[in-house]
Amino acid sequence: MVSVQQAVRVIVEENPLYVIALSSGIANLSAIAREVKPLVESIVGKEVNLMTIVKALERLSSRKAPTSIRDIGEALEKAEVVIFNGVDEIELSLVDTVKLYESHELMELFKGYSILLTDGERVKLIAPVAVLGKFTNTVGRQEYTLVRIMFGEKAPVGFVTFMVQLARASGITIRHMLRYDNDVFIVVERSYAVALLKLIEDLRNSVRRRQVNQSNNTGLLK
């Protein structure tokens, strides 16, 4: 018979994201446990208490993160993070899109915290609710938070995929995430904003802790 610990280990080893989340110390173990619970129960053939899975995950949390993920963390540690609350999205007509590009006043309002998305046929505008009032009625609109991560150099390869998966493992739902040049933009419901910012800060702190540990180990070797 397969134990819960063995089942959890198999599931974690088959998903590099879980290894990354656990080894960096930033994972929401309860969120991961809820996500893998059906798989664990399928493997062991019986119902399993959620806390039993959490404890099994804790035992796997000493693994080291892959080098590529450490590179992502180090790039994020040097990046500037800016938050804008009170944004929403609307779909624009072709006429409104042309008007937007022709209006220098509106473009100034949009600078830094607005995004235009298109699939070749439709155009969506993500911008502050107050600005969206130029195009549509904003009464009762949903408000989101836009997090802009500005890297000093080009955003590291794999960062967007990594953050989407890590957010999911931490119980955070990302509405939009895109990379443009040196910046990454993340749009979430305001209820997830604090958790997302904590996730980013925890990633930064994991890099700082590693740097301190390396410095201490170097000192001991002298």
XYZ file of N, CA and C in Angstrom:
666
model
N 0.845 -1.196 0.000
C 0.000 0.000 0.000
C 0.884 1.252 0.000
N 0.514 2.249 -0.824
C 1.262 3.497 -0.914
C 0.856 4.429 0.217
N 1.836 5.010 0.898
C 1.546 5.936 1.994
C 1.231 7.320 1.444
N 0.651 8.161 2.289
C 0.354 9.538 1.885
C 1.643 10.271 1.532
N 2.695 10.074 2.344
C 3.969 10.723 2.087
C 4.529 10.326 0.716
N 4.449 9.055 0.397
C 4.935 8.577 -0.898
C 4.110 9.157 -2.046
N 2.800 9.215 -1.856
C 1.921 9.765 -2.888
C 2.225 11.239 -3.134
N 2.393 11.993 -2.059
C 2.698 13.422 -2.177
C 4.045 13.613 -2.864
N 5.028 12.789 -2.517
C 6.351 12.894 -3.135
C 6.273 12.676 -4.646
N 5.519 11.656 -5.063
C 5.371 11.369 -6.490
C 4.740 12.563 -7.212
N 3.692 13.122 -6.631
C 2.983 14.247 -7.248
C 3.896 15.459 -7.352
N 4.639 15.752 -6.287
C 5.544 16.898 -6.281
C 6.654 16.719 -7.313
N 7.221 15.522 -7.366
C 8.331 15.267 -8.291
C 7.898 15.354 -9.753
N 6.614 15.146 -10.025
C 6.116 15.231 -11.394
C 5.743 16.659 -11.791
N 5.786 17.570 -10.846
C 5.455 18.970 -11.143
C 6.560 19.869 -10.592
N 7.484 20.329 -11.463
C 8.601 21.161 -11.011
C 8.163 22.400 -10.236
N 6.964 22.901 -10.556
C 6.474 24.079 -9.847
C 6.372 23.832 -8.357
N 5.877 22.661 -7.978
C 5.740 22.354 -6.558
C 7.105 22.283 -5.883
N 8.088 21.719 -6.587
C 9.446 21.660 -6.037
C 9.967 23.065 -5.796
N 9.747 23.945 -6.781
C 10.191 25.338 -6.683
C 9.511 26.048 -5.519
N 8.193 25.914 -5.466
C 7.425 26.595 -4.424
C 7.834 26.132 -3.041
N 8.039 24.841 -2.872
C 8.401 24.306 -1.566
C 9.817 24.688 -1.171
N 10.755 24.600 -2.113
C 12.151 24.862 -1.784
C 12.424 26.330 -1.512
N 11.626 27.223 -2.102
C 11.835 28.653 -1.890
C 11.204 29.147 -0.599
N 10.369 28.301 0.006
C 9.732 28.681 1.264
C 8.605 29.670 1.118
N 8.088 29.856 -0.117
C 7.040 30.854 -0.337
C 5.688 30.226 -0.644
N 5.637 28.913 -0.598
C 4.400 28.231 -0.982
C 3.326 28.350 0.093
N 2.096 28.444 -0.358
C 0.950 28.325 0.530
C 0.623 26.832 0.591
N 1.116 26.166 1.643
C 0.995 24.713 1.717
C -0.456 24.255 1.715
N -1.317 25.021 2.340
C -2.734 24.638 2.370
C -3.333 24.673 0.970
N -2.942 25.705 0.186
C -3.467 25.825 -1.176
C -2.978 24.663 -2.037
N -1.685 24.316 -1.908
C -1.150 23.190 -2.668
C -1.813 21.886 -2.225
N -1.992 21.740 -0.920
C -2.609 20.523 -0.390
C -4.021 20.338 -0.943
N -4.786 21.428 -0.999
C -6.141 21.343 -1.555
C -6.103 20.954 -3.029
N -5.093 21.456 -3.748
C -4.991 21.186 -5.179
C -4.632 19.730 -5.451
N -3.742 19.164 -4.640
C -3.278 17.789 -4.903
C -4.097 16.730 -4.175
N -4.990 17.143 -3.286
C -5.761 16.198 -2.470
C -6.469 15.117 -3.303
N -7.164 15.483 -4.397
C -7.820 14.424 -5.186
C -6.827 13.406 -5.754
N -5.659 13.885 -6.181
C -4.643 12.978 -6.716
C -4.090 12.063 -5.630
N -3.843 12.641 -4.456
C -3.328 11.848 -3.336
C -4.323 10.745 -2.988
N -5.586 11.101 -2.878
C -6.616 10.131 -2.521
C -6.770 9.056 -3.598
N -6.559 9.460 -4.861
C -6.635 8.484 -5.954
C -5.502 7.465 -5.860
N -4.325 7.954 -5.448
C -3.162 7.068 -5.367
C -3.250 6.128 -4.160
N -3.654 6.680 -2.993
C -3.686 5.851 -1.776
C -4.974 5.052 -1.657
N -5.985 5.433 -2.446
C -7.223 4.665 -2.471
C -8.154 4.911 -1.307
N -8.032 6.050 -0.656
C -8.934 6.375 0.453
C -8.936 7.881 0.694
N -9.887 8.345 1.499
C -9.961 9.761 1.834
C -8.802 10.121 2.766
N -8.208 11.309 2.527
C -7.043 11.747 3.311
C -7.322 13.123 3.907
N -6.986 13.282 5.177
C -7.156 14.559 5.857
C -6.218 15.599 5.244
N -6.727 16.808 5.057
C -5.940 17.873 4.427
C -4.648 18.154 5.194
N -4.709 18.185 6.516
C -3.520 18.497 7.315
C -2.447 17.415 7.179
N -2.856 16.187 6.917
C -1.883 15.114 6.686
C -1.068 15.417 5.432
N -1.743 15.945 4.410
C -1.051 16.308 3.170
C -0.142 17.507 3.413
N -0.620 18.466 4.191
C 0.201 19.645 4.522
C 1.494 19.213 5.200
N 1.398 18.313 6.147
C 2.588 17.834 6.869
C 3.539 17.092 5.931
N 2.979 16.357 4.980
C 3.814 15.662 3.997
C 4.551 16.664 3.115
N 3.874 17.740 2.771
C 4.509 18.793 1.975
C 5.628 19.480 2.762
N 5.403 19.672 4.055
C 6.423 20.300 4.905
C 7.716 19.486 4.896
N 7.580 18.169 4.876
C 8.769 17.300 4.897
C 9.556 17.382 3.587
N 8.915 17.871 2.535
C 9.588 17.976 1.239
C 10.121 19.384 0.975
N 9.972 20.275 1.940
C 10.273 21.684 1.709
C 11.746 22.051 1.808
N 12.628 21.081 2.023
C 14.054 21.394 2.159
C 14.812 21.287 0.839
N 14.119 20.972 -0.239
C 14.782 20.816 -1.530
C 15.274 22.168 -2.063
N 16.344 22.131 -2.819
C 16.894 23.344 -3.421
C 16.173 23.662 -4.728
N 15.973 24.964 -4.963
C 15.328 25.389 -6.203
C 16.305 25.299 -7.368
N 15.816 24.973 -8.572
C 16.688 24.917 -9.753
C 17.367 26.257 -10.015
N 18.529 26.221 -10.685
C 19.293 27.435 -10.957
C 18.489 28.459 -11.728
N 17.699 28.024 -12.719
C 16.918 28.950 -13.528
C 15.941 29.745 -12.682
N 15.381 29.102 -11.664
C 14.440 29.793 -10.795
C 15.179 30.753 -9.865
N 16.373 30.383 -9.445
C 17.170 31.304 -8.634
C 17.490 32.568 -9.436
N 17.750 32.388 -10.735
C 18.020 33.533 -11.601
C 16.804 34.454 -11.671
N 15.623 33.854 -11.752
C 14.385 34.644 -11.779
C 14.238 35.417 -10.476
N 14.491 34.745 -9.358
C 14.382 35.405 -8.063
C 15.357 36.549 -7.920
N 16.571 36.366 -8.398
C 17.584 37.417 -8.299
C 17.229 38.618 -9.170
N 16.656 38.366 -10.356
C 16.222 39.469 -11.217
C 15.067 40.224 -10.571
N 14.154 39.501 -9.955
C 13.014 40.116 -9.290
C 13.464 40.935 -8.087
N 14.497 40.467 -7.393
C 14.996 41.163 -6.202
C 15.508 42.558 -6.565
N 15.988 42.720 -7.805
C 16.523 44.013 -8.251
C 15.477 44.872 -8.954
N 14.315 44.302 -9.229
C 13.292 45.012 -10.000
C 12.535 46.023 -9.136
N 11.906 46.975 -9.813
C 11.033 47.941 -9.143
C 9.588 47.497 -9.339
N 8.815 47.518 -8.273
C 7.423 47.077 -8.330
C 6.509 48.265 -8.025
N 5.572 48.522 -8.934
C 4.630 49.637 -8.775
C 3.215 49.082 -8.805
N 2.359 49.589 -7.919
C 0.983 49.097 -7.804
C -0.007 50.208 -8.141
N -1.015 49.878 -8.949
C -2.101 50.794 -9.273
C -3.427 50.126 -8.929
N -4.176 50.714 -8.027
C -5.499 50.196 -7.678
C -6.569 50.898 -8.507
N -7.731 50.270 -8.607
C -8.860 50.909 -9.277
C -8.786 50.883 -10.789
N -8.309 49.769 -11.377
C -8.326 49.645 -12.838
C -9.406 48.649 -13.248
N -9.837 48.738 -14.489
C -10.814 47.799 -15.040
C -10.535 47.654 -16.526
N -11.338 46.887 -17.223
C -11.117 46.684 -18.648
C -12.416 46.859 -19.421
N -12.291 47.351 -20.657
C -13.428 47.468 -21.564
C -12.964 47.034 -22.951
N -13.915 46.651 -23.777
C -13.612 46.341 -25.168
C -13.883 47.578 -26.003
N -12.909 47.978 -26.810
C -13.025 49.190 -27.605
C -13.451 48.884 -29.031
N -14.187 49.817 -29.604
C -14.512 49.728 -31.027
C -13.316 50.255 -31.819
N -13.311 50.016 -33.108
C -12.234 50.513 -33.959
C -12.178 52.038 -33.915
N -13.341 52.670 -33.868
C -13.403 54.134 -33.820
C -12.772 54.645 -32.533
N -13.108 54.022 -31.406
C -12.551 54.447 -30.122
C -11.041 54.222 -30.068
N -10.580 53.144 -30.687
C -9.145 52.851 -30.691
C -8.392 53.926 -31.464
N -8.926 54.338 -32.613
C -8.307 55.404 -33.403
C -8.310 56.697 -32.615
N -9.440 56.980 -31.949
C -9.545 58.201 -31.156
C -8.522 58.208 -30.027
N -8.311 57.038 -29.437
C -7.349 56.907 -28.346
C -5.940 57.254 -28.817
N -5.566 56.723 -29.960
C -4.222 56.977 -30.473
C -4.035 58.435 -30.891
N -5.110 59.059 -31.332
C -5.013 60.445 -31.803
C -5.054 61.453 -30.665
N -5.489 61.026 -29.484
C -5.640 61.946 -28.354
C -4.393 61.934 -27.484
N -3.569 62.957 -27.605
C -2.346 63.044 -26.795
C -2.696 63.208 -25.312
N -3.790 63.881 -25.030
C -4.211 64.079 -23.637
C -4.513 62.747 -22.975
N -5.257 61.892 -23.656
C -5.584 60.582 -23.100
C -4.342 59.717 -22.959
N -3.460 59.781 -23.946
C -2.254 58.969 -23.886
C -1.402 59.343 -22.683
N -1.391 60.609 -22.305
C -0.657 61.029 -21.112
C -1.288 60.432 -19.856
N -2.628 60.385 -19.833
C -3.320 59.805 -18.683
C -3.012 58.315 -18.567
N -2.857 57.655 -19.705
C -2.639 56.218 -19.714
C -1.214 55.820 -19.369
N -0.292 56.747 -19.521
C 1.126 56.402 -19.432
C 1.452 55.672 -18.125
N 2.048 54.482 -18.271
C 2.557 53.760 -17.107
C 1.576 52.812 -16.454
N 0.279 53.024 -16.611
C -0.645 52.145 -15.905
C -1.880 51.794 -16.726
N -1.695 51.708 -18.042
C -2.779 51.247 -18.904
C -2.219 50.311 -19.958
N -3.045 49.365 -20.409
C -2.603 48.336 -21.343
C -3.651 48.179 -22.437
N -3.195 48.062 -23.668
C -4.059 47.727 -24.789
C -3.759 46.293 -25.214
N -4.785 45.457 -25.269
C -4.632 44.065 -25.696
C -5.444 43.852 -26.964
N -4.902 43.103 -27.924
C -5.647 42.806 -29.133
C -5.319 41.406 -29.634
N -6.335 40.749 -30.199
C -6.122 39.442 -30.818
C -6.169 39.556 -32.339
N -6.079 40.792 -32.838
C -6.137 41.045 -34.272
C -7.500 41.506 -34.739
N -8.521 41.219 -33.935
C -9.878 41.618 -34.292
C -10.489 42.526 -33.238
N -10.316 42.159 -31.979
C -10.882 42.946 -30.891
C -9.763 43.650 -30.123
N -10.120 44.771 -29.505
C -9.152 45.518 -28.697
C -9.724 45.697 -27.307
N -8.937 45.341 -26.292
C -9.340 45.565 -24.911
C -8.414 46.593 -24.278
N -9.011 47.474 -23.499
C -8.244 48.491 -22.790
C -8.347 48.237 -21.298
N -7.199 48.099 -20.645
C -7.127 47.997 -19.189
C -6.566 49.312 -18.689
N -7.348 50.025 -17.877
C -6.953 51.364 -17.453
C -7.691 51.748 -16.174
N -7.280 52.850 -15.515
C -8.009 53.314 -14.335
C -9.476 53.566 -14.645
N -10.332 53.243 -13.702
C -11.772 53.408 -13.906
C -12.103 54.844 -14.285
N -11.413 55.810 -13.676
C -11.679 57.218 -13.976
C -11.401 57.531 -15.442
N -10.356 56.925 -15.994
C -10.015 57.148 -17.395
C -11.015 56.453 -18.314
N -11.477 55.270 -17.906
C -12.441 54.537 -18.729
C -13.742 55.313 -18.889
N -13.981 56.247 -17.977
C -15.171 57.082 -18.074
C -15.210 57.900 -19.350
N -14.046 58.036 -20.017
C -14.001 58.749 -21.293
C -14.707 57.943 -22.387
N -14.882 56.642 -22.135
C -15.437 55.768 -23.162
C -16.768 55.141 -22.770
N -16.998 54.946 -21.465
C -18.177 54.200 -21.040
C -18.584 54.607 -19.638
N -19.785 54.204 -19.230
C -20.266 54.475 -17.888
C -19.492 53.614 -16.893
N -18.901 54.220 -15.862
C -18.075 53.472 -14.912
C -18.807 53.129 -13.620
N -20.091 53.500 -13.521
C -20.839 53.235 -12.298
C -20.970 51.718 -12.088
N -20.553 51.256 -10.909
C -20.687 49.853 -10.562
C -19.697 48.928 -11.233
N -18.664 49.489 -11.868
C -17.688 48.639 -12.549
C -16.809 47.908 -11.537
N -16.329 46.735 -11.938
C -15.398 45.954 -11.117
C -14.049 46.663 -11.104
N -13.405 46.727 -9.938
C -12.086 47.343 -9.862
C -11.036 46.285 -9.569
N -9.936 46.353 -10.312
C -8.826 45.423 -10.166
C -7.569 46.169 -9.749
N -6.534 45.406 -9.456
C -5.232 45.987 -9.140
C -4.253 45.606 -10.241
N -3.495 46.586 -10.704
C -2.458 46.359 -11.706
C -1.097 46.459 -11.026
N -0.316 45.403 -11.130
C 1.045 45.390 -10.586
C 2.008 45.408 -11.766
N 2.868 46.400 -11.772
C 3.865 46.531 -12.847
C 5.249 46.251 -12.267
N 5.918 45.236 -12.820
C 7.258 44.879 -12.369
C 8.245 45.347 -13.431
N 9.120 46.274 -13.055
C 10.060 46.876 -14.000
C 11.466 46.350 -13.728
N 11.962 45.543 -14.657
C 13.292 44.973 -14.538
C 14.326 45.938 -15.118
N 15.506 45.962 -14.526
C 16.562 46.824 -15.035
C 17.011 46.396 -16.416
N 16.980 45.084 -16.641
C 17.301 44.539 -17.947
C 16.087 43.762 -18.442
N 16.242 43.043 -19.531
C 15.115 42.290 -20.084
C 14.577 41.300 -19.066
N 13.255 41.200 -18.979
C 12.632 40.276 -18.031
C 13.153 38.871 -18.276
N 13.499 38.143 -17.208
C 14.098 36.811 -17.381
C 13.185 35.844 -18.121
N 13.796 34.978 -18.909
C 13.054 33.971 -19.669
C 12.280 33.056 -18.710
N 11.024 32.824 -19.020
C 10.205 31.936 -18.204
C 9.531 32.601 -17.024
N 9.746 33.912 -16.849
C 9.209 34.581 -15.664
C 7.686 34.584 -15.641
N 7.065 34.879 -16.781
C 5.597 34.959 -16.827
C 4.976 33.607 -16.499
N 5.464 32.550 -17.152
C 4.934 31.209 -16.886
C 5.135 30.822 -15.428
N 6.323 31.115 -14.918
C 6.644 30.790 -13.527
C 5.696 31.494 -12.561
N 5.466 32.798 -12.767
C 4.615 33.562 -11.857
C 3.158 33.108 -11.926
N 2.687 32.793 -13.128
C 1.303 32.309 -13.265
C 1.118 31.014 -12.481
N 2.060 30.098 -12.646
C 1.957 28.804 -11.970
C 2.146 28.953 -10.463
N 3.099 29.794 -10.065
C 3.346 29.986 -8.641
C 2.154 30.655 -7.966
N 1.551 31.618 -8.634
C 0.359 32.284 -8.093
C -0.767 31.274 -7.918
N -0.928 30.423 -8.913
C -1.978 29.401 -8.826
C -1.729 28.475 -7.640
N -0.470 28.061 -7.469
C -0.127 27.178 -6.351
C -0.332 27.868 -5.009
N -0.332 29.190 -5.011
C -0.526 29.956 -3.778
C -1.968 30.415 -3.603
N -2.856 29.947 -4.478
C -4.272 30.283 -4.344
C -4.642 31.633 -4.897
N -3.813 32.201 -5.792
C -4.066 33.519 -6.370
C -4.488 33.355 -7.827
N -5.607 33.960 -8.202
C -6.073 33.905 -9.577
C -5.636 35.162 -10.318
N -4.861 34.987 -11.388
C -4.406 36.115 -12.195
C -5.350 36.300 -13.373
N -5.846 37.513 -13.543
C -6.779 37.800 -14.635
C -6.018 38.017 -15.949
N -4.978 38.827 -15.894
C -4.146 39.077 -17.063
C -2.697 39.139 -16.617
N -1.810 38.651 -17.469
C -0.384 38.810 -17.213
C 0.325 38.847 -18.550
N 1.114 39.871 -18.769
C 1.830 39.966 -20.014
C 3.184 40.636 -19.814
N 4.058 40.326 -20.727
C 5.411 40.858 -20.678
C 5.616 41.778 -21.866
N 6.151 42.967 -21.618
C 6.461 43.895 -22.703
C 7.824 44.502 -22.432
N 8.767 44.184 -23.314
C 10.123 44.707 -23.178
C 10.704 44.318 -21.815
N 11.036 45.317 -20.968
C 11.632 45.025 -19.660
C 10.607 44.942 -18.537
N 9.341 45.046 -18.866
C 8.304 45.110 -17.843
C 7.356 43.916 -17.930
N 6.806 43.563 -16.762
C 5.757 42.547 -16.692
C 4.560 43.174 -15.978
N 3.380 43.015 -16.555
C 2.149 43.581 -15.993
C 1.254 42.439 -15.515
N 0.750 42.573 -14.289
C -0.131 41.560 -13.711
C -1.415 42.239 -13.234
N -2.557 41.722 -13.676
C -3.849 42.257 -13.244
C -4.562 41.194 -12.420
N -4.966 41.568 -11.205
C -5.678 40.644 -10.328
C -6.862 41.362 -9.682
N -7.817 40.590 -9.190
C -8.875 41.190 -8.388
C -8.246 41.806 -7.144
N -8.830 42.877 -6.649
C -8.230 43.587 -5.513
C -8.110 42.690 -4.287
N -8.981 41.695 -4.183
C -8.926 40.792 -3.036
C -7.665 39.933 -3.051
N -7.032 39.794 -4.233
C -5.805 39.007 -4.339
C -4.541 39.869 -4.283
N -4.704 41.191 -4.291
C -3.553 42.086 -4.422
C -2.542 41.910 -3.293
N -3.018 41.866 -2.056
C -2.107 41.742 -0.911
C -1.335 40.433 -0.980
N -2.027 39.339 -1.316
C -1.376 38.033 -1.407
C -0.334 38.019 -2.521
N -0.631 38.673 -3.657
C 0.322 38.727 -4.767
C 1.567 39.513 -4.374
N 1.380 40.645 -3.718
C 2.523 41.458 -3.297
C 3.362 40.717 -2.268
N 2.698 39.978 -1.388
C 3.431 39.176 -0.408
C 4.240 38.082 -1.110
N 3.654 37.487 -2.154
C 4.351 36.454 -2.908
C 5.617 37.016 -3.546
N 5.505 38.207 -4.133
C 6.658 38.860 -4.753
C 7.716 39.179 -3.705
N 7.285 39.707 -2.569
C 8.236 40.057 -1.510
C 8.896 38.807 -0.926
N 8.136 37.731 -0.794
C 8.710 36.479 -0.280
C 9.770 35.945 -1.234
N 9.529 36.092 -2.550
C 10.525 35.678 -3.531
C 11.798 36.499 -3.361
N 11.632 37.780 -3.166
C 12.794 38.658 -2.955
C 13.542 38.273 -1.680
N 12.786 38.036 -0.633
C 13.409 37.684 0.645
C 14.153 36.361 0.569
N 13.631 35.421 -0.236
C 14.317 34.133 -0.364
C 15.690 34.321 -0.991
N 15.806 35.292 -1.899
C 17.106 35.602 -2.513
C 18.027 36.237 -1.485
N 17.487 37.161 -0.702
C 18.310 37.831 0.314
C 18.811 36.849 1.356
N 17.933 35.922 1.759
C 18.350 34.917 2.753
C 19.461 34.042 2.203
N 19.341 33.681 0.927
C 20.355 32.840 0.318
C 21.691 33.575 0.240
N 21.632 34.888 -0.099
C 22.853 35.677 -0.185
C 23.535 35.799 1.180
N 22.729 35.968 2.234
C 23.277 36.048 3.591
C 23.910 34.727 3.989
N 23.218 33.638 3.679
C 23.757 32.305 4.019
C 25.059 32.017 3.290
N 25.113 32.419 2.008
C 26.342 32.210 1.246
C 27.477 33.035 1.819
N 27.145 34.262 2.235
C 28.166 35.136 2.832
C 28.679 34.560 4.141
N 27.752 34.046 4.948
C 28.149 33.450 6.227
C 29.012 32.206 6.015
N 28.632 31.384 5.018
C 29.400 30.174 4.746
C 30.798 30.491 4.235
N 30.897 31.571 3.431
C 32.194 31.997 2.925
C 33.092 32.464 4.069
N 32.463 33.176 5.014
C 33.206 33.665 6.177
C 33.747 32.528 7.026
N 32.966 31.465 7.137
C 33.396 30.317 7.935
C 34.566 29.556 7.314
N 34.641 29.643 5.969
C 35.696 28.928 5.256
C 37.036 29.658 5.281
N 36.993 30.938 5.634
C 38.226 31.723 5.652
C 39.072 31.364 6.861
